mmCIF file of C-alpha atoms in Angstrom:
data_model
loop_
_atom_site.group_PDB
_atom_site.id
_atom_site.type_symbol
_atom_site.label_atom_id
_atom_site.label_comp_id
_atom_site.label_asym_id
_atom_site.label_seq_id
_atom_site.Cartn_x
_atom_site.Cartn_y
_atom_site.Cartn_z
ATOM 1 C CA MET A 9 0.046 0.034 0.093
ATOM 2 C CA GLN A 10 0.996 3.567 -0.575
ATOM 3 C CA ILE A 11 -0.082 6.861 1.143
ATOM 4 C CA VAL A 12 -0.596 10.266 -0.290
ATOM 5 C CA ILE A 13 -0.058 13.245 1.782
ATOM 6 C CA PRO A 14 -1.261 16.749 0.669
ATOM 7 C CA ASN A 15 0.287 20.225 1.034
ATOM 8 C CA PHE A 16 -2.763 21.919 -0.257
ATOM 9 C CA TYR A 17 -6.426 22.312 0.969
ATOM 10 C CA VAL A 18 -9.602 23.383 -0.666
ATOM 11 C CA LYS A 19 -11.111 26.723 0.230
ATOM 12 C CA ALA A 20 -14.854 27.044 0.101
ATOM 13 C CA THR A 21 -15.107 30.625 -1.230
ATOM 14 C CA ALA A 22 -16.261 30.897 -4.845
ATOM 15 C CA ALA A 23 -13.313 32.453 -6.052
ATOM 16 C CA THR A 24 -10.470 30.343 -4.795
ATOM 17 C CA GLY A 25 -10.756 26.374 -4.876
ATOM 18 C CA GLU A 26 -7.546 24.820 -4.148
ATOM 19 C CA ALA A 27 -4.707 26.569 -2.226
ATOM 20 C CA GLY A 28 -1.455 25.747 -0.852
ATOM 21 C CA THR A 29 -0.187 26.160 2.680
ATOM 22 C CA GLY A 30 2.488 28.648 1.476
ATOM 23 C CA GLY A 31 5.547 26.594 2.185
ATOM 24 C CA THR A 32 7.504 23.479 1.525
ATOM 25 C CA ALA A 33 6.413 20.508 3.964
ATOM 26 C CA THR A 34 8.830 17.888 5.275
ATOM 27 C CA VAL A 35 7.033 14.589 6.354
ATOM 28 C CA SER A 36 7.643 11.308 7.799
ATOM 29 C CA ALA A 37 5.188 8.385 8.336
ATOM 30 C CA SER A 38 4.483 4.847 9.522
ATOM 31 C CA ILE A 39 1.605 2.324 9.112
ATOM 32 C CA GLU A 40 0.513 0.687 12.402
ATOM 33 C CA TYR A 41 -0.926 -2.805 11.863
ATOM 34 C CA PRO A 42 -1.337 -5.002 13.408
ATOM 35 C CA LEU A 43 -1.989 -2.610 16.516
ATOM 36 C CA GLY A 44 1.288 -2.170 18.316
ATOM 37 C CA THR A 45 3.372 -2.764 15.256
ATOM 38 C CA ARG A 46 4.636 0.132 13.125
ATOM 39 C CA THR A 47 6.287 -0.037 9.676
ATOM 40 C CA GLN A 48 8.305 2.823 8.423
ATOM 41 C CA VAL A 49 6.926 4.641 5.250
ATOM 42 C CA LEU A 50 9.638 5.538 2.875
ATOM 43 C CA PHE A 51 9.785 8.287 0.017
ATOM 44 C CA SER A 52 11.979 7.477 -2.743
ATOM 45 C CA GLY A 53 13.789 5.142 -0.413
ATOM 46 C CA VAL A 54 14.404 7.493 2.617
ATOM 47 C CA ALA A 55 12.465 8.221 5.781
ATOM 48 C CA THR A 56 11.598 11.720 5.072
ATOM 49 C CA GLY A 57 9.668 13.229 2.051
ATOM 50 C CA SER A 58 9.432 16.866 0.815
ATOM 51 C CA ILE A 59 6.137 18.189 -0.496
ATOM 52 C CA PRO A 60 6.263 21.530 -2.541
ATOM 53 C CA ASN A 61 3.672 24.112 -1.795
ATOM 54 C CA ASN A 62 0.113 23.360 -3.282
ATOM 55 C CA SER A 63 1.225 19.889 -4.246
ATOM 56 C CA TYR A 64 1.195 16.318 -2.697
ATOM 57 C CA ILE A 65 3.518 13.331 -2.246
ATOM 58 C CA VAL A 66 2.978 9.710 -3.039
ATOM 59 C CA SER A 67 5.089 7.246 -0.726
ATOM 60 C CA ASP A 68 6.882 4.230 -1.753
ATOM 61 C CA ALA A 69 4.875 0.995 -1.407
ATOM 62 C CA VAL A 70 4.894 -0.350 2.142
ATOM 63 C CA ALA A 71 4.857 -4.025 2.752
ATOM 64 C CA VAL A 72 1.786 -4.407 4.897
ATOM 65 C CA SER A 73 -1.286 -6.509 4.039
ATOM 66 C CA ILE A 74 -4.482 -5.338 5.864
ATOM 67 C CA PRO A 75 -7.603 -7.278 5.737
ATOM 68 C CA LYS A 76 -10.935 -5.769 4.799
ATOM 69 C CA ASP A 77 -12.485 -3.920 7.785
ATOM 70 C CA ALA A 78 -9.405 -4.258 9.956
ATOM 71 C CA LEU A 79 -8.428 -1.276 12.045
ATOM 72 C CA PHE A 80 -5.059 0.400 11.283
ATOM 73 C CA TYR A 81 -3.394 3.832 11.937
ATOM 74 C CA VAL A 82 -1.378 6.142 9.899
ATOM 75 C CA TRP A 83 1.167 8.063 11.863
ATOM 76 C CA LEU A 84 2.344 11.393 10.308
ATOM 77 C CA HIS A 85 5.020 13.900 11.264
ATOM 78 C CA TRP A 86 4.806 17.126 9.582
ATOM 79 C CA GLU A 87 7.190 20.211 9.548
ATOM 80 C CA ASN A 88 6.198 23.426 7.714
ATOM 81 C CA ALA A 89 6.940 26.974 8.877
ATOM 82 C CA SER A 90 3.561 27.919 7.058
ATOM 83 C CA GLY A 91 1.402 25.426 8.875
ATOM 84 C CA PHE A 92 -0.620 22.353 8.069
ATOM 85 C CA PRO A 93 -3.934 21.559 6.291
ATOM 86 C CA TYR A 94 -6.255 20.173 8.844
ATOM 87 C CA ARG A 95 -10.073 19.506 8.945
ATOM 88 C CA ASN A 96 -12.175 20.718 12.003
ATOM 89 C CA TYR A 97 -15.259 18.507 12.694
ATOM 90 C CA THR A 98 -15.873 20.140 16.131
ATOM 91 C CA GLY A 99 -19.517 20.805 16.755
ATOM 92 C CA ASN A 100 -20.690 19.409 13.390
ATOM 93 C CA ASN A 101 -19.724 15.826 13.913
ATOM 94 C CA PRO A 102 -18.746 15.427 17.507
ATOM 95 C CA GLY A 103 -16.932 12.196 18.388
ATOM 96 C CA VAL A 104 -16.862 10.897 14.945
ATOM 97 C CA PHE A 105 -13.074 10.753 14.774
ATOM 98 C CA ALA A 106 -12.477 10.609 18.630
ATOM 99 C CA SER A 107 -9.993 7.688 18.043
ATOM 100 C CA ASP A 108 -7.724 9.944 15.978
ATOM 101 C CA GLY A 109 -5.535 12.632 17.473
ATOM 102 C CA TYR A 110 -2.926 15.179 16.618
ATOM 103 C CA GLU A 111 -0.621 17.640 18.536
ATOM 104 C CA TYR A 112 0.992 20.765 17.129
ATOM 105 C CA SER A 113 3.525 23.327 18.108
ATOM 106 C CA ALA A 114 4.793 26.551 16.655
ATOM 107 C CA SER A 115 8.381 25.685 17.506
ATOM 108 C CA SER A 116 9.170 21.837 17.325
ATOM 109 C CA LEU A 117 7.814 18.386 18.291
ATOM 110 C CA ALA A 118 9.356 15.041 18.548
ATOM 111 C CA ASP A 119 8.823 12.682 15.596
ATOM 112 C CA LYS A 120 6.570 9.935 17.013
ATOM 113 C CA THR A 121 5.831 7.930 13.829
ATOM 114 C CA MET A 122 7.983 4.904 15.028
ATOM 115 C CA SER A 123 7.417 5.227 18.675
ATOM 116 C CA GLY A 124 5.581 7.455 21.225
ATOM 117 C CA THR A 125 1.828 8.286 21.946
ATOM 118 C CA ILE A 126 -0.533 10.958 21.109
ATOM 119 C CA ALA A 127 -3.796 11.518 23.083
ATOM 120 C CA ASN A 128 -6.925 10.964 21.255
ATOM 121 C CA ASN A 129 -9.399 13.683 20.273
ATOM 122 C CA SER A 130 -12.031 14.440 22.796
ATOM 123 C CA PRO A 131 -15.706 13.965 21.790
ATOM 124 C CA THR A 132 -15.972 17.604 21.424
ATOM 125 C CA ASN A 133 -12.748 18.440 19.933
ATOM 126 C CA THR A 134 -12.511 16.607 16.573
ATOM 127 C CA ASN A 135 -9.683 17.974 14.459
ATOM 128 C CA VAL A 136 -8.220 15.694 11.848
ATOM 129 C CA PHE A 137 -4.971 15.969 9.757
ATOM 130 C CA GLY A 138 -4.221 12.857 7.422
ATOM 131 C CA CYS A 139 -3.688 11.418 4.078
ATOM 132 C CA CYS A 140 -5.789 12.575 1.100
ATOM 133 C CA ALA A 141 -5.643 8.992 -0.296
ATOM 134 C CA ILE A 142 -4.492 5.527 0.586
ATOM 135 C CA ILE A 143 -3.651 3.355 -2.507
ATOM 136 C CA ALA A 144 -3.658 -0.357 -2.409
ATOM 137 C CA MET A 145 -4.376 -3.291 -4.609
ATOM 138 C CA SER A 146 -7.954 -4.223 -4.761
ATOM 139 C CA LYS A 147 -10.561 -5.729 -7.135
ATOM 140 C CA ARG A 148 -13.169 -3.334 -5.578
ATOM 141 C CA PRO A 149 -14.146 -0.176 -7.385
ATOM 142 C CA ALA A 150 -12.646 3.011 -6.276
ATOM 143 C CA VAL A 151 -14.971 6.223 -5.909
ATOM 144 C CA LEU A 152 -14.084 9.824 -5.582
ATOM 145 C CA LEU A 153 -16.711 12.005 -4.056
ATOM 146 C CA ILE A 154 -16.519 15.623 -4.977
ATOM 147 C CA GLY A 155 -19.044 18.024 -3.206
ATOM 148 C CA ASP A 156 -20.136 20.195 -0.445
ATOM 149 C CA SER A 157 -21.024 19.843 3.164
ATOM 150 C CA ARG A 158 -23.803 17.356 2.403
ATOM 151 C CA CYS A 159 -21.196 15.215 0.660
ATOM 152 C CA LEU A 160 -18.849 15.590 3.599
ATOM 153 C CA GLY A 161 -21.568 14.636 6.046
ATOM 154 C CA THR A 162 -21.766 17.688 8.220
ATOM 155 C CA ARG A 163 -24.366 16.998 11.160
ATOM 156 C CA ASP A 164 -24.194 13.256 10.305
ATOM 157 C CA SER A 165 -22.611 10.646 12.675
ATOM 158 C CA ASN A 166 -21.024 7.375 11.766
ATOM 159 C CA VAL A 167 -22.067 3.703 12.661
ATOM 160 C CA ALA A 168 -20.309 0.876 14.152
ATOM 161 C CA GLY A 169 -16.992 2.615 14.340
ATOM 162 C CA PHE A 170 -16.734 3.416 10.616
ATOM 163 C CA GLY A 171 -15.939 6.930 9.617
ATOM 164 C CA ASP A 172 -18.438 6.847 6.672
ATOM 165 C CA LEU A 173 -20.404 9.948 6.576
ATOM 166 C CA GLY A 174 -22.707 11.990 4.153
ATOM 167 C CA GLU A 175 -25.226 11.299 1.485
ATOM 168 C CA VAL A 176 -23.285 8.855 -0.595
ATOM 169 C CA GLU A 177 -20.256 7.649 1.446
ATOM 170 C CA LYS A 178 -22.447 6.041 4.316
ATOM 171 C CA SER A 179 -24.191 3.788 1.595
ATOM 172 C CA ILE A 180 -20.891 2.719 -0.147
ATOM 173 C CA GLY A 181 -18.004 3.071 2.178
ATOM 174 C CA PRO A 182 -18.496 -0.251 3.901
ATOM 175 C CA SER A 183 -18.002 -2.194 0.672
ATOM 176 C CA LEU A 184 -15.972 0.117 -1.718
ATOM 177 C CA ALA A 185 -12.828 2.014 -1.800
ATOM 178 C CA VAL A 186 -14.008 5.715 -1.256
ATOM 179 C CA ALA A 187 -12.388 8.998 -0.849
ATOM 180 C CA ASN A 188 -14.678 11.819 0.273
ATOM 181 C CA TYR A 189 -13.475 15.265 -0.819
ATOM 182 C CA GLY A 190 -16.425 17.175 0.415
ATOM 183 C CA ILE A 191 -15.877 20.704 1.569
ATOM 184 C CA SER A 192 -18.278 22.855 3.546
ATOM 185 C CA SER A 193 -19.787 25.715 1.584
ATOM 186 C CA LEU A 194 -18.034 24.520 -1.644
ATOM 187 C CA THR A 195 -19.624 25.716 -4.874
ATOM 188 C CA ALA A 196 -19.245 24.341 -8.412
ATOM 189 C CA GLN A 197 -18.011 27.681 -9.421
ATOM 190 C CA GLY A 198 -15.300 27.553 -6.753
ATOM 191 C CA TRP A 199 -14.098 24.100 -7.753
ATOM 192 C CA ASN A 200 -13.796 24.942 -11.346
ATOM 193 C CA ASN A 201 -11.428 27.788 -10.374
ATOM 194 C CA SER A 202 -8.678 25.691 -9.015
ATOM 195 C CA HIS A 203 -8.721 21.785 -8.882
ATOM 196 C CA ALA A 204 -5.431 20.564 -10.469
ATOM 197 C CA ASN A 205 -4.520 18.399 -7.443
ATOM 198 C CA GLN A 206 -7.960 16.842 -7.211
ATOM 199 C CA VAL A 207 -7.751 16.027 -11.054
ATOM 200 C CA ALA A 208 -4.447 14.626 -10.804
ATOM 201 C CA LEU A 209 -5.419 12.213 -7.806
ATOM 202 C CA ALA A 210 -8.317 11.017 -9.783
ATOM 203 C CA GLN A 211 -5.902 8.670 -11.491
ATOM 204 C CA TYR A 212 -6.650 6.336 -8.717
ATOM 205 C CA PHE A 213 -10.213 6.154 -9.061
ATOM 206 C CA GLN A 214 -12.560 4.584 -11.739
ATOM 207 C CA ASN A 215 -15.715 6.502 -10.687
ATOM 208 C CA ILE A 216 -16.491 10.230 -9.824
ATOM 209 C CA VAL A 217 -19.471 11.387 -7.894
ATOM 210 C CA ILE A 218 -20.308 15.004 -8.279
ATOM 211 C CA GLN A 219 -22.429 16.184 -5.369
ATOM 212 C CA ILE A 220 -21.980 19.949 -5.644
ATOM 213 C CA GLY A 221 -24.775 22.450 -6.362
ATOM 214 C CA VAL A 222 -26.954 23.554 -3.350
ATOM 215 C CA ASN A 223 -24.586 26.371 -2.449
ATOM 216 C CA ASP A 224 -24.584 27.717 -6.080
ATOM 217 C CA LEU A 225 -28.328 27.490 -6.387
ATOM 218 C CA TYR A 226 -29.096 29.227 -2.988
ATOM 219 C CA SER A 227 -26.466 31.937 -3.907
ATOM 220 C CA GLY A 228 -28.763 32.795 -7.062
ATOM 221 C CA ALA A 229 -27.342 30.529 -9.817
ATOM 222 C CA SER A 230 -29.950 29.142 -12.146
ATOM 223 C CA ALA A 231 -30.365 25.422 -12.981
ATOM 224 C CA ALA A 232 -28.950 26.011 -16.430
ATOM 225 C CA THR A 233 -25.812 27.713 -14.863
ATOM 226 C CA LEU A 234 -25.332 24.818 -12.319
ATOM 227 C CA ILE A 235 -25.621 22.337 -15.051
ATOM 228 C CA THR A 236 -22.927 24.048 -17.003
ATOM 229 C CA ARG A 237 -20.654 24.339 -14.027
ATOM 230 C CA ASN A 238 -21.158 20.628 -12.994
ATOM 231 C CA THR A 239 -20.683 19.264 -16.731
ATOM 232 C CA THR A 240 -17.535 21.441 -16.805
ATOM 233 C CA ILE A 241 -16.299 19.588 -13.606
ATOM 234 C CA ALA A 242 -17.094 16.279 -15.221
ATOM 235 C CA GLY A 243 -15.149 17.200 -18.340
ATOM 236 C CA ASN A 244 -11.905 17.042 -16.122
ATOM 237 C CA PHE A 245 -12.382 13.293 -15.710
ATOM 238 C CA THR A 246 -11.997 11.772 -19.107
ATOM 239 C CA GLY A 247 -12.532 7.979 -19.132
ATOM 240 C CA LYS A 248 -14.204 7.940 -15.717
ATOM 241 C CA ARG A 249 -17.653 6.873 -14.967
ATOM 242 C CA ILE A 250 -19.543 10.222 -13.825
ATOM 243 C CA PHE A 251 -22.601 10.282 -11.538
ATOM 244 C CA TYR A 252 -24.597 12.957 -10.126
ATOM 245 C CA THR A 253 -27.081 13.385 -7.325
ATOM 246 C CA THR A 254 -30.255 15.132 -6.848
ATOM 247 C CA ILE A 255 -30.410 18.026 -4.322
ATOM 248 C CA PRO A 256 -32.531 18.280 -1.197
ATOM 249 C CA PRO A 257 -34.157 21.646 -0.200
ATOM 250 C CA GLU A 258 -33.181 24.302 2.261
ATOM 251 C CA THR A 259 -36.048 25.311 4.798
ATOM 252 C CA THR A 260 -36.593 27.120 7.936
ATOM 253 C CA SER A 261 -38.593 25.847 10.836
ATOM 254 C CA THR A 262 -40.502 27.116 13.891
ATOM 255 C CA ASP A 263 -40.233 23.760 15.741
ATOM 256 C CA ASN A 264 -36.577 22.495 14.971
ATOM 257 C CA TRP A 265 -37.885 20.625 11.956
ATOM 258 C CA ALA A 266 -39.801 18.151 14.428
ATOM 259 C CA THR A 267 -42.633 18.323 11.711
ATOM 260 C CA GLU A 268 -43.217 19.118 8.094
ATOM 261 C CA VAL A 269 -46.142 21.568 8.452
ATOM 262 C CA ASN A 270 -43.944 24.158 10.284
ATOM 263 C CA GLN A 271 -41.207 24.448 7.576
ATOM 264 C CA THR A 272 -40.895 27.042 4.956
ATOM 265 C CA PRO A 273 -38.677 26.855 1.892
ATOM 266 C CA VAL A 274 -35.782 29.441 2.472
ATOM 267 C CA SER A 275 -36.365 30.854 -1.050
ATOM 268 C CA VAL A 276 -39.126 29.968 -3.481
ATOM 269 C CA GLU A 277 -37.221 30.918 -6.464
ATOM 270 C CA ASN A 278 -34.144 29.095 -5.389
ATOM 271 C CA ASP A 279 -36.271 26.061 -4.704
ATOM 272 C CA THR A 280 -37.747 26.401 -8.236
ATOM 273 C CA GLN A 281 -34.354 26.159 -9.663
ATOM 274 C CA ARG A 282 -33.378 23.231 -7.488
ATOM 275 C CA LYS A 283 -36.413 21.364 -8.803
ATOM 276 C CA SER A 284 -35.508 22.151 -12.453
ATOM 277 C CA TYR A 285 -31.910 21.018 -11.863
ATOM 278 C CA ASN A 286 -33.186 17.672 -10.253
ATOM 279 C CA ALA A 287 -35.516 17.164 -13.202
ATOM 280 C CA SER A 288 -32.464 17.524 -15.469
ATOM 281 C CA VAL A 289 -30.386 15.200 -13.449
ATOM 282 C CA ARG A 290 -33.120 12.543 -13.532
ATOM 283 C CA ALA A 291 -33.611 12.942 -17.342
ATOM 284 C CA GLY A 292 -29.743 12.416 -17.692
ATOM 285 C CA LEU A 293 -27.126 15.026 -17.913
ATOM 286 C CA SER A 294 -24.575 14.961 -20.931
ATOM 287 C CA GLY A 295 -21.900 12.561 -20.291
ATOM 288 C CA ALA A 296 -23.370 11.067 -17.154
ATOM 289 C CA TYR A 297 -23.131 7.380 -16.517
ATOM 290 C CA GLY A 298 -26.078 7.663 -14.095
ATOM 291 C CA TYR A 299 -27.351 9.492 -10.953
ATOM 292 C CA PHE A 300 -28.458 8.765 -7.524
ATOM 293 C CA GLU A 301 -31.936 9.818 -6.173
ATOM 294 C CA ILE A 302 -31.390 11.580 -2.745
ATOM 295 C CA ALA A 303 -34.038 14.278 -2.764
ATOM 296 C CA ASP A 304 -37.089 11.717 -3.091
ATOM 297 C CA VAL A 305 -35.759 10.039 0.113
ATOM 298 C CA VAL A 306 -35.611 13.035 2.356
ATOM 299 C CA GLU A 307 -38.294 15.340 1.021
ATOM 300 C CA SER A 308 -41.906 14.911 2.335
ATOM 301 C CA ALA A 309 -42.837 14.359 -1.442
ATOM 302 C CA ARG A 310 -41.245 14.920 -4.656
ATOM 303 C CA ASP A 311 -40.637 18.695 -5.150
ATOM 304 C CA SER A 312 -42.342 19.467 -1.925
ATOM 305 C CA GLY A 313 -39.417 21.671 -0.923
ATOM 306 C CA ILE A 314 -39.944 20.465 2.661
ATOM 307 C CA TRP A 315 -37.754 17.905 4.641
ATOM 308 C CA LYS A 316 -39.458 14.846 6.054
ATOM 309 C CA ALA A 317 -39.813 15.404 9.723
ATOM 310 C CA GLY A 318 -36.949 14.596 12.012
ATOM 311 C CA TYR A 319 -34.401 14.253 8.949
ATOM 312 C CA THR A 320 -32.613 17.521 9.466
ATOM 313 C CA PRO A 321 -31.215 19.492 12.573
ATOM 314 C CA ASP A 322 -30.805 22.804 10.620
ATOM 315 C CA GLY A 323 -32.865 22.829 7.453
ATOM 316 C CA VAL A 324 -29.640 22.403 5.359
ATOM 317 C CA HIS A 325 -28.041 19.061 6.291
ATOM 318 C CA GLU A 326 -29.102 15.511 6.735
ATOM 319 C CA ASN A 327 -28.687 13.911 10.237
ATOM 320 C CA ALA A 328 -27.862 10.286 10.816
ATOM 321 C CA THR A 329 -31.530 9.302 10.418
ATOM 322 C CA ALA A 330 -31.725 10.773 6.986
ATOM 323 C CA THR A 331 -28.449 9.233 5.715
ATOM 324 C CA ALA A 332 -29.519 5.966 7.216
ATOM 325 C CA ALA A 333 -32.625 6.215 5.230
ATOM 326 C CA ILE A 334 -30.814 7.048 1.948
ATOM 327 C CA LYS A 335 -28.735 3.876 2.493
ATOM 328 C CA ALA A 336 -31.792 1.824 3.306
ATOM 329 C CA SER A 337 -33.624 3.056 0.117
ATOM 330 C CA GLY A 338 -31.177 1.076 -2.012
ATOM 331 C CA ASN A 339 -31.072 4.207 -4.450
ATOM 332 C CA ILE A 340 -27.218 4.178 -4.232
ATOM 333 C CA ASN A 341 -26.401 0.892 -5.781
ATOM 334 C CA ALA A 342 -22.749 -0.155 -5.207
ATOM 335 C CA THR A 343 -22.943 -2.498 -8.232
ATOM 336 C CA VAL A 344 -23.056 0.348 -10.754
ATOM 337 C CA PHE A 345 -19.498 1.463 -10.112
ATOM 338 C CA ALA A 346 -16.608 0.521 -12.363
ATOM 339 C CA ALA A 347 -13.709 -1.632 -10.972
ATOM 340 C CA THR A 348 -11.447 -1.134 -13.893
#
């Protein structure tokens, strides 16, 4: 197996997309499997690797064989005067990555990749820094998810110790190789502005799921504009199977979304564009291999513009009840993904 470590991150603002940390990073790493045994990761035959700003590094192959569903850890040591790209899940997904941990310092820290301990995250402080891909030989399809907070799984929670979150990953993560590149507040416009690293990393996947759109629509984009933006995204992935998803609504509520009758669409016009976009996705966008029906599972009825009672905590994101319902619907069928 090999690991891929990024020295870039994705900004959610419409004008930015990908960005570098601002400096060159020096990294070392190990794989802990079985638990208690660490194997050094090498980079071009040596124990440290150098990652240019706004790029990534792929390690040498590590001679570790890990069975399906077995727990393992990746230990990373990072040095970069400009900082490091981390993900803050605190508040939105409390406790989801509580078995992970990290420590940082503005001066220096000991390299603990081969020995030493790091305290786990607390249930209310869930920051994560890690690989952007783990590469291994497998006969299972590999799926790259590109999307916003609904793809990421904001306000979702995991099940049975798995880290699978969000509209699609929770359905296919237990059986397929999946990388979830969801970013809160991301727009298709922003992704199109800067995406070179993600396109390069797509070489390790046969399937791309595009889950971007709600932030474009509720910022005033028309359905036609969103279709253009998303098919432009798809055009970067020649030879891959491209899938889209339908988009659930955004609503306000006077009773914390406990009922349907007390919800109101955030914007009638934006919701009209959402319905139009969903109709086009169902009819088949140009170049699409298929689509996944999400809106019908979580809306009170098709095109109602209202969430099913108890399916959202904020009128924007699915909770664990909703993502479990999406999985149970069978609408995201893992057999449609290509393995070669």
